[in-house]
PDB file of C-alpha atoms in Angstrom:
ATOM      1  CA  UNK K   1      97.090 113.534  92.217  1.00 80.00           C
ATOM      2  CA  UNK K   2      97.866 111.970  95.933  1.00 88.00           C
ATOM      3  CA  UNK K   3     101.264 110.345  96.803  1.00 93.00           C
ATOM      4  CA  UNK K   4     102.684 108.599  99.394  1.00 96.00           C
ATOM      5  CA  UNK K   5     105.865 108.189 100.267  1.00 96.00           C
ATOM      6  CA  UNK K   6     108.134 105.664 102.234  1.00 96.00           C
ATOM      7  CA  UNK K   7     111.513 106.238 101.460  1.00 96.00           C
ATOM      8  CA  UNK K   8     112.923 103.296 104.043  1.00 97.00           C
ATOM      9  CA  UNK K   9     112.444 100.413 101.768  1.00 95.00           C
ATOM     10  CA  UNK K  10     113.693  98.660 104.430  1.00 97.00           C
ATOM     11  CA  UNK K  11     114.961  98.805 108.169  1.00 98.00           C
ATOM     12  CA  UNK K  12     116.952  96.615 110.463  1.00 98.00           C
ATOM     13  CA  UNK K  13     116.844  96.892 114.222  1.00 98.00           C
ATOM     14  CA  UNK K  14     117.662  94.528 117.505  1.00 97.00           C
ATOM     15  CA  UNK K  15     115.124  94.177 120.023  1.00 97.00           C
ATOM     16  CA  UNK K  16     113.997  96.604 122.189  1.00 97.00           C
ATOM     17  CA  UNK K  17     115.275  99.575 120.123  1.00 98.00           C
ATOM     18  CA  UNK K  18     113.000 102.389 118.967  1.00 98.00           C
ATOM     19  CA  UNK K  19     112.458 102.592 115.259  1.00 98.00           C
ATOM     20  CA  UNK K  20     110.618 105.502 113.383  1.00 98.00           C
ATOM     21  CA  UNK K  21     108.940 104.728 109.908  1.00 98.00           C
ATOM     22  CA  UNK K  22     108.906 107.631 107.940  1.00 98.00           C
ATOM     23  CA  UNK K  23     106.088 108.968 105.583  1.00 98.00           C
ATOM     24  CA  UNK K  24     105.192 112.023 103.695  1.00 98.00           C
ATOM     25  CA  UNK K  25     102.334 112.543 101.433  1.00 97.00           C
ATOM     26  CA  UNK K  26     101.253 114.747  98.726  1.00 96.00           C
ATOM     27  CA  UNK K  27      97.684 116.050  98.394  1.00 93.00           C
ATOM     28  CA  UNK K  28      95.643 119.044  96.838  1.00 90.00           C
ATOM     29  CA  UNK K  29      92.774 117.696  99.218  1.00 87.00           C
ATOM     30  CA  UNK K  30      91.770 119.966 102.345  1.00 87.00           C
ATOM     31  CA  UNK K  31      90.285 117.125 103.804  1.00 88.00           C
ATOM     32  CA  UNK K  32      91.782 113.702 104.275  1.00 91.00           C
ATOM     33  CA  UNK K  33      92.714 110.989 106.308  1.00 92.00           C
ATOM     34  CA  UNK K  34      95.848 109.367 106.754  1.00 95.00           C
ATOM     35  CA  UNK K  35      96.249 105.561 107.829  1.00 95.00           C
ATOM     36  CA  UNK K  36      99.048 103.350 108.479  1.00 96.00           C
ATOM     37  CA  UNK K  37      99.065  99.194 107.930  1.00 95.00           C
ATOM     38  CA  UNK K  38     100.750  96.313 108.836  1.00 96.00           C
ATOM     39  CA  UNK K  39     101.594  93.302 106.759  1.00 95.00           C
ATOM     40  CA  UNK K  40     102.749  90.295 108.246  1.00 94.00           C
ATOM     41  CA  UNK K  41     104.419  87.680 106.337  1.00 89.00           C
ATOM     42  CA  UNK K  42     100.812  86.031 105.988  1.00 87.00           C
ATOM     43  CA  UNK K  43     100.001  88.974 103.579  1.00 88.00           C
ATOM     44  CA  UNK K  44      96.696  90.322 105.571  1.00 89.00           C
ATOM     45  CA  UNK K  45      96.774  94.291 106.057  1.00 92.00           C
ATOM     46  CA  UNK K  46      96.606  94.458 109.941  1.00 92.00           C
ATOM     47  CA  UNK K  47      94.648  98.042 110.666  1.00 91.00           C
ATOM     48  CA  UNK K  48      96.704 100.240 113.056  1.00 94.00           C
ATOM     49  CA  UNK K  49      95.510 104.013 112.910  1.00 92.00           C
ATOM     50  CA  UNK K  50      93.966 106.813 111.136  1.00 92.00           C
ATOM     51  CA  UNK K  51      94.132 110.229 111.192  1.00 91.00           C
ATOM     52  CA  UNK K  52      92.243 112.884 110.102  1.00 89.00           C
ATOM     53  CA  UNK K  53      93.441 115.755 108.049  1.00 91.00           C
ATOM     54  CA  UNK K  54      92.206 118.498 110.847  1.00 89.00           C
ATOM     55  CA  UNK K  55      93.005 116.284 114.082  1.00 86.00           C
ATOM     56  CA  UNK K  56      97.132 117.544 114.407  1.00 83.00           C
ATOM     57  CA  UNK K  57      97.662 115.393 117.983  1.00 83.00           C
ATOM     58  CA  UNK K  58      99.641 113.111 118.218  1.00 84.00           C
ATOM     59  CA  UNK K  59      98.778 109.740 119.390  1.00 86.00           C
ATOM     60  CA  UNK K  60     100.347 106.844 121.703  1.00 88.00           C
ATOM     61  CA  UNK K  61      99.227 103.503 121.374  1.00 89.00           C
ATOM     62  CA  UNK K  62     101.202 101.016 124.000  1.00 93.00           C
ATOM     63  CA  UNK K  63     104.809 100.969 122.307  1.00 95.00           C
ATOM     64  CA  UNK K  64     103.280 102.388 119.110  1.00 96.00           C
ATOM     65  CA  UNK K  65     103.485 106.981 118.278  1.00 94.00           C
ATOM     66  CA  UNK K  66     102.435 108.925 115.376  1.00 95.00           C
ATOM     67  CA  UNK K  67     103.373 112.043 114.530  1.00 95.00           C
ATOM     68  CA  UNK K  68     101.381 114.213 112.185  1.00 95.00           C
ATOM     69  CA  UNK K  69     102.956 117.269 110.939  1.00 94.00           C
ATOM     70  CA  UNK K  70     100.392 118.868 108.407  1.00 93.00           C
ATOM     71  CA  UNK K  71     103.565 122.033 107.995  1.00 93.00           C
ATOM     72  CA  UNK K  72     105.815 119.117 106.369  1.00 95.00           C
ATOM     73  CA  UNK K  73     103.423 116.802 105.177  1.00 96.00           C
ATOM     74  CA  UNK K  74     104.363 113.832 107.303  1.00 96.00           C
ATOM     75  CA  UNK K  75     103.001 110.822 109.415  1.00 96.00           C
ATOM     76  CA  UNK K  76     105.834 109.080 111.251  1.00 97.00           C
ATOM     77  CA  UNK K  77     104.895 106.313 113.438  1.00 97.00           C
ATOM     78  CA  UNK K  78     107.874 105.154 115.988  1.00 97.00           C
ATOM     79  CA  UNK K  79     107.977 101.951 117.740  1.00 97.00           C
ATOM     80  CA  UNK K  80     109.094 101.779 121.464  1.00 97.00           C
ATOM     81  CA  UNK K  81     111.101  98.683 122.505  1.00 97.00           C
ATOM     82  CA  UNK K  82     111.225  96.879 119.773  1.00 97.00           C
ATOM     83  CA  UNK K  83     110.118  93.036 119.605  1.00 97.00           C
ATOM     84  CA  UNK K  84     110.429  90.443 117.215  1.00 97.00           C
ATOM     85  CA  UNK K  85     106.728  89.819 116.742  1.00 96.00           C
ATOM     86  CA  UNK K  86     106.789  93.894 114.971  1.00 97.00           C
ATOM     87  CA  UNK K  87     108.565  92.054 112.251  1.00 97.00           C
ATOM     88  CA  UNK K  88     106.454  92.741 109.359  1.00 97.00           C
ATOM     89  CA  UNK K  89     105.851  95.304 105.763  1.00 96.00           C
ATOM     90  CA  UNK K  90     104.267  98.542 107.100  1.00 97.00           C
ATOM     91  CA  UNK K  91     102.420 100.746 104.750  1.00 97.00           C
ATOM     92  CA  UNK K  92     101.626 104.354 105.194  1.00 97.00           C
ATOM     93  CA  UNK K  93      97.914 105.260 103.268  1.00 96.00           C
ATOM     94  CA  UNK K  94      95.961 108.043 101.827  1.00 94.00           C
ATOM     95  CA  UNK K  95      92.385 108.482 101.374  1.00 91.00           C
ATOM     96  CA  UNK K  96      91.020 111.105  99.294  1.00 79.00           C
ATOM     97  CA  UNK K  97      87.453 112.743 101.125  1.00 76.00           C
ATOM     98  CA  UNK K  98      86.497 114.711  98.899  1.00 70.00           C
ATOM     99  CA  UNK K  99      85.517 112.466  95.708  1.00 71.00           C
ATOM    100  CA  UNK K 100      83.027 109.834  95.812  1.00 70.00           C
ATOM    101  CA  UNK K 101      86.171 107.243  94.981  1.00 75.00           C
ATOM    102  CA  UNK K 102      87.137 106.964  98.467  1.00 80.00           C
ATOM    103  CA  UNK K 103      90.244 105.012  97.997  1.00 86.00           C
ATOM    104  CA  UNK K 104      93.578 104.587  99.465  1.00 91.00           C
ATOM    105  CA  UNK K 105      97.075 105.654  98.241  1.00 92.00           C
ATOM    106  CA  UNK K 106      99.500 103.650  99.402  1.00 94.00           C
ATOM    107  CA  UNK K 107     103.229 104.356  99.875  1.00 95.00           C
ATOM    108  CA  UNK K 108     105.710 101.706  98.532  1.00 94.00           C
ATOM    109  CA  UNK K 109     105.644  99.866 102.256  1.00 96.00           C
ATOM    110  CA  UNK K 110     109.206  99.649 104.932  1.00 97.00           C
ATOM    111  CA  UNK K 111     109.612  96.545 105.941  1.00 97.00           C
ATOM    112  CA  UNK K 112     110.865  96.455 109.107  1.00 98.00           C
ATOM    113  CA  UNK K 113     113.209  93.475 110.651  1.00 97.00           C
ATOM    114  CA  UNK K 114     113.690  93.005 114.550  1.00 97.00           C
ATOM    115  CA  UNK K 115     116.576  90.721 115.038  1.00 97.00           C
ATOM    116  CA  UNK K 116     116.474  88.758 118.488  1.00 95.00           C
TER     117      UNK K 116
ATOM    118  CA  UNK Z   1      78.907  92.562 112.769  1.00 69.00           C
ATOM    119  CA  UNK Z   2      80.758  93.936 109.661  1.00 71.00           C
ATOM    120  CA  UNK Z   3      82.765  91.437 107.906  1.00 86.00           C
ATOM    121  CA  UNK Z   4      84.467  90.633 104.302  1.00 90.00           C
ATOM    122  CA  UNK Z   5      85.315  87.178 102.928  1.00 92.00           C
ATOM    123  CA  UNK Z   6      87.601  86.392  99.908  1.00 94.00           C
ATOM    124  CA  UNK Z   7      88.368  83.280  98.501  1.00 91.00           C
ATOM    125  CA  UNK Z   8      90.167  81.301  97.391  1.00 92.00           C
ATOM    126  CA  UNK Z   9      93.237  81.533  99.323  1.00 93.00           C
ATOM    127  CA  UNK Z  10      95.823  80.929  96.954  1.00 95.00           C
ATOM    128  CA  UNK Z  11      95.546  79.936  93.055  1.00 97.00           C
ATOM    129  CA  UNK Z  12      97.680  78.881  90.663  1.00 97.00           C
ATOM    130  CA  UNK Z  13      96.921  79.398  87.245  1.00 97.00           C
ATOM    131  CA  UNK Z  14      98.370  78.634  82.972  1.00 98.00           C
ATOM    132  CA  UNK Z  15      98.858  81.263  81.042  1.00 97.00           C
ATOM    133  CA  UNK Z  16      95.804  82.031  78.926  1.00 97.00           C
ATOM    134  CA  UNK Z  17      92.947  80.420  81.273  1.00 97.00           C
ATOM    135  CA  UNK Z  18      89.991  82.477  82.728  1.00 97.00           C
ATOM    136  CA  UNK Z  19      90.478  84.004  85.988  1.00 96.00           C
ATOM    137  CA  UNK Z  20      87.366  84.608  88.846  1.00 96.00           C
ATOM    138  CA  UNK Z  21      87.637  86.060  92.569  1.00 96.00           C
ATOM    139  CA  UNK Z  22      85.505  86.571  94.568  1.00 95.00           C
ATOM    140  CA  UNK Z  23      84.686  89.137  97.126  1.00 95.00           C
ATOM    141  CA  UNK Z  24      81.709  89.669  99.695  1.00 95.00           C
ATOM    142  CA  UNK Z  25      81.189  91.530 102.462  1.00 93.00           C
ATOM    143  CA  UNK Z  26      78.533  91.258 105.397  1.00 90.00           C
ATOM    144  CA  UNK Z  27      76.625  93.434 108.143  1.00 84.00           C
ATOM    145  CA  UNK Z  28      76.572  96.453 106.186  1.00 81.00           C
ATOM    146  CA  UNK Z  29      75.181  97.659 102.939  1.00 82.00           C
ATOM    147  CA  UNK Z  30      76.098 100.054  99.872  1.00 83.00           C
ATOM    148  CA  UNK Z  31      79.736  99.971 101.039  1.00 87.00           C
ATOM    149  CA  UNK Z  32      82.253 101.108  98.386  1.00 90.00           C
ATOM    150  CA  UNK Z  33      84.473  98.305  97.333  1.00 94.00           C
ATOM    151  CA  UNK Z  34      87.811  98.001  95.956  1.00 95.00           C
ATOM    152  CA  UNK Z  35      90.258  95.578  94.388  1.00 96.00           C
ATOM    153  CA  UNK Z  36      93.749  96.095  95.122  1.00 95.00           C
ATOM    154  CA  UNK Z  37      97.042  94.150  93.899  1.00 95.00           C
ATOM    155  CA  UNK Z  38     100.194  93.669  95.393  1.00 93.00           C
ATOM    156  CA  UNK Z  39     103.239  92.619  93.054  1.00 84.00           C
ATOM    157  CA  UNK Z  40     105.754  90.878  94.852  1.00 78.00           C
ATOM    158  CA  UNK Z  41     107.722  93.190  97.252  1.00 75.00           C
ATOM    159  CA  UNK Z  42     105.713  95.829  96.178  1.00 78.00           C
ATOM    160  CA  UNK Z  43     103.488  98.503  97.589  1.00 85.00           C
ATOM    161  CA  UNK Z  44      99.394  97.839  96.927  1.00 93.00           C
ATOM    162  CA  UNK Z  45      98.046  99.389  93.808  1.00 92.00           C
ATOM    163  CA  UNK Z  46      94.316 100.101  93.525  1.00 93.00           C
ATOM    164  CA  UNK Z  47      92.816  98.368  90.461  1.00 95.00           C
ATOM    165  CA  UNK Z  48      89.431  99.074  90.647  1.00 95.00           C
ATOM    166  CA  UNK Z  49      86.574 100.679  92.751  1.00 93.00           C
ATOM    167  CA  UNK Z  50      82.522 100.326  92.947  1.00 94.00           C
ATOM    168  CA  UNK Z  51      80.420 103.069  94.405  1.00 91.00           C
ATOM    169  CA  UNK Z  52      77.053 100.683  94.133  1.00 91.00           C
ATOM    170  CA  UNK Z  53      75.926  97.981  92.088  1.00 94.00           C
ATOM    171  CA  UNK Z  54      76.897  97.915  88.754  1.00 92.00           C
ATOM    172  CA  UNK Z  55      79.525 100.598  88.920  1.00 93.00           C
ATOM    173  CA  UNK Z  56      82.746 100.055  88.249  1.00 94.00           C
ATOM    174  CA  UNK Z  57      85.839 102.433  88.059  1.00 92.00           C
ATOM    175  CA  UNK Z  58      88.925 101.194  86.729  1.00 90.00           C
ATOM    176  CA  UNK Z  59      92.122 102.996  87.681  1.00 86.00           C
ATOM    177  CA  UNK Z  60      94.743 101.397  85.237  1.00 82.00           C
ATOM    178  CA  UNK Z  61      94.328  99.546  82.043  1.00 74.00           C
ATOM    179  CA  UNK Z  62      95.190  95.917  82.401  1.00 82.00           C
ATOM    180  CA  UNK Z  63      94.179  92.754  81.031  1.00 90.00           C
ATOM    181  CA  UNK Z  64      91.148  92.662  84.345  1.00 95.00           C
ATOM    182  CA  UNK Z  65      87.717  93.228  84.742  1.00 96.00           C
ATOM    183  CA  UNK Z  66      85.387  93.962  87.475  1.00 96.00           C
ATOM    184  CA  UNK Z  67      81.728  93.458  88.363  1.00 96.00           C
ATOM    185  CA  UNK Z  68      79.503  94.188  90.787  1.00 96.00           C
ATOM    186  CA  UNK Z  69      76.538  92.152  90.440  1.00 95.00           C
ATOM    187  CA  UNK Z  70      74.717  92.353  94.016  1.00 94.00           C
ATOM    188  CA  UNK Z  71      75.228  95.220  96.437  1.00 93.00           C
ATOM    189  CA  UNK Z  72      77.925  93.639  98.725  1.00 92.00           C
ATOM    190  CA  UNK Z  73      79.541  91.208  96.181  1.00 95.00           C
ATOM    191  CA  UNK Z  74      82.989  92.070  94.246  1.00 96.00           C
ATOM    192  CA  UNK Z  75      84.430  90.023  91.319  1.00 97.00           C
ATOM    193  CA  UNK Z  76      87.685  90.515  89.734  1.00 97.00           C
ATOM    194  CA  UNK Z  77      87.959  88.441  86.638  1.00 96.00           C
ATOM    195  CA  UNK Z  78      89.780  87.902  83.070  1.00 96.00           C
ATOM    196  CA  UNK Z  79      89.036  85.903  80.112  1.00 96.00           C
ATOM    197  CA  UNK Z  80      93.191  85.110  79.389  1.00 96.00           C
ATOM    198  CA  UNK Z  81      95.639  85.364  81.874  1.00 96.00           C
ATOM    199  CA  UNK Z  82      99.083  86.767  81.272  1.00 96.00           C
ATOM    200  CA  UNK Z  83     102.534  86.367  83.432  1.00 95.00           C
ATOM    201  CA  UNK Z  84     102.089  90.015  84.530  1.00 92.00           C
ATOM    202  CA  UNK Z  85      99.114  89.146  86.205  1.00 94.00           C
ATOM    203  CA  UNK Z  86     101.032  87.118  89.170  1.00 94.00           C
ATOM    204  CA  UNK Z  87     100.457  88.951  92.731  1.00 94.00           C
ATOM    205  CA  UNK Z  88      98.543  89.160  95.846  1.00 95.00           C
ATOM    206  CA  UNK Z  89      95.124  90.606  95.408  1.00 96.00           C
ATOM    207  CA  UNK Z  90      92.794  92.177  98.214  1.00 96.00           C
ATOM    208  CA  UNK Z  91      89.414  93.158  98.158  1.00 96.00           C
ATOM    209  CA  UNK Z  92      88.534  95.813 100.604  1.00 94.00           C
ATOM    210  CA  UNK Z  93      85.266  98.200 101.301  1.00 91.00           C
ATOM    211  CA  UNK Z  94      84.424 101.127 103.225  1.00 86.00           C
ATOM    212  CA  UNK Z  95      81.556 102.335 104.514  1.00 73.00           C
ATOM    213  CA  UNK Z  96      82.582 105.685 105.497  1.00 70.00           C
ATOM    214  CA  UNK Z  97      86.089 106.289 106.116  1.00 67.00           C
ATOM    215  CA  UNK Z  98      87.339 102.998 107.388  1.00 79.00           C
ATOM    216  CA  UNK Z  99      88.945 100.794 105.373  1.00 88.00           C
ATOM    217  CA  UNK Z 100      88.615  96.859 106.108  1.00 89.00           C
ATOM    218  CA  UNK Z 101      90.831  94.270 103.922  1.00 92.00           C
ATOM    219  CA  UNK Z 102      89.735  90.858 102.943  1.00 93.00           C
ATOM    220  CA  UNK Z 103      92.546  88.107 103.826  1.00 93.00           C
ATOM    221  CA  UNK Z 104      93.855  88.517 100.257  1.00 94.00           C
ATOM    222  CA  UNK Z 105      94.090  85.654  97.445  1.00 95.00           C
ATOM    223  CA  UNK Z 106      97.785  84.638  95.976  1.00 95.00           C
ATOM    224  CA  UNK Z 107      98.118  84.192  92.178  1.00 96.00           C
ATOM    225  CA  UNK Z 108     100.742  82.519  90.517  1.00 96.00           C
ATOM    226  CA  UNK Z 109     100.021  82.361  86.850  1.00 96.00           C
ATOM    227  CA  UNK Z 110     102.513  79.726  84.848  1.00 97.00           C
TER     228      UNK Z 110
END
């Protein structure tokens, strides 16, 4: 069975500091994809990356880094500079490949508070 | 272009009535769909999944149904509603190995 996990149920920073969301999955899959979301307060799931299971680079988006590490079964994502506006529930996601099902796993979601 | 529409918005609902939501999707075809709930301050749980019309996996027993009665239309229903039932619900589908979420509907069942 997949799991994800998000052990910071929740995180406090000021503005412009760097913050790194942690998450580490389980899966007997060779083939998979990783995502993560973001949830604002208006409850839509805002799509911010995915990853395939074979693709180890990591990738910069503006103030926004993941870090896959397949050795430790993780998929950080770090946010540079901190604003207020990155206040919001971010979920970390797995999709199975291999089964016709398709669907996503998702962790339990860090919500993540930038104070002005 | 690809799009998905769920309505309504928000619901509030007694104890006991009939539930109905409704999902659709546009610009593609034979996606698999998905219904997904979110309890409050809680991570998403899948519910159920449809790999084409008429198909219908469910992932954990519950007091819900699902149906799949045209190729890109989703419908979460139940004949009597129960407290447990209160959350946010999403409908999403994928065509490959993208997923796209609907704008979600908010139950409150009193």
């Amino acid at each position: 069975a997949q799991k994800v996990t998000q052990a910071q149920t929740e995180i406090s920073v000021v503005e412009k500091e760097d913050v790194t969301l942690d998450c580490v999955y389980e899966t007997r899959d060779t083939t998979y994809y990783l995502f993560w979301y973001k949830q604002p307060p208006s409850g839509e799931l805002v799509f911010l990356i995915r990853r395939n299971s074979f693709d180890e680079q990591n990738e910069i988006s503006g103030r926004y880094s993941w870090n896959f590490q397949k050795s430790t079964s993780s998929f950080n994502f770090t946010i540079t500079a901190s604003q207020v506006v990155d206040s919001a529930v971010y979920f970390c996601a797995l999709s199975d490949v291999d089964t016709g099902r398709r669907a996503l796993t998702f962790g339990s979601g860090t919500r993540l508070q930038v104070q002005p | 272009s690809q799009t998905i529409h769920q309505w309504p918005a928000t619901l509030v609902q007694p104890v006991g009535s009939p539930l109905s939501l409704e999902c659709t999707v546009e610009g593609t075809s034979n996606p698999n769909l998905y219904w997904y709930r979110q309890a409050a301050g809680r991570g998403l749980q899948l519910l159920f999944y449809s790999v084409g019309i008429g198909q219908i996996s469910s992932e954990v027993p519950q007091n819900l149904s699902a149906s799949r009665p045209q190729d890109r239309q989703f419908i979460l229903s139940s004949k009597k509603l129960l407290l447990s039932d209160s959350g946010f619900y999403l409908c999403a589908w994928s065509p490959g190995q993208g997923y796209t979420f609907g704008s979600g509907t908010r139950l409150t069942v009193v």
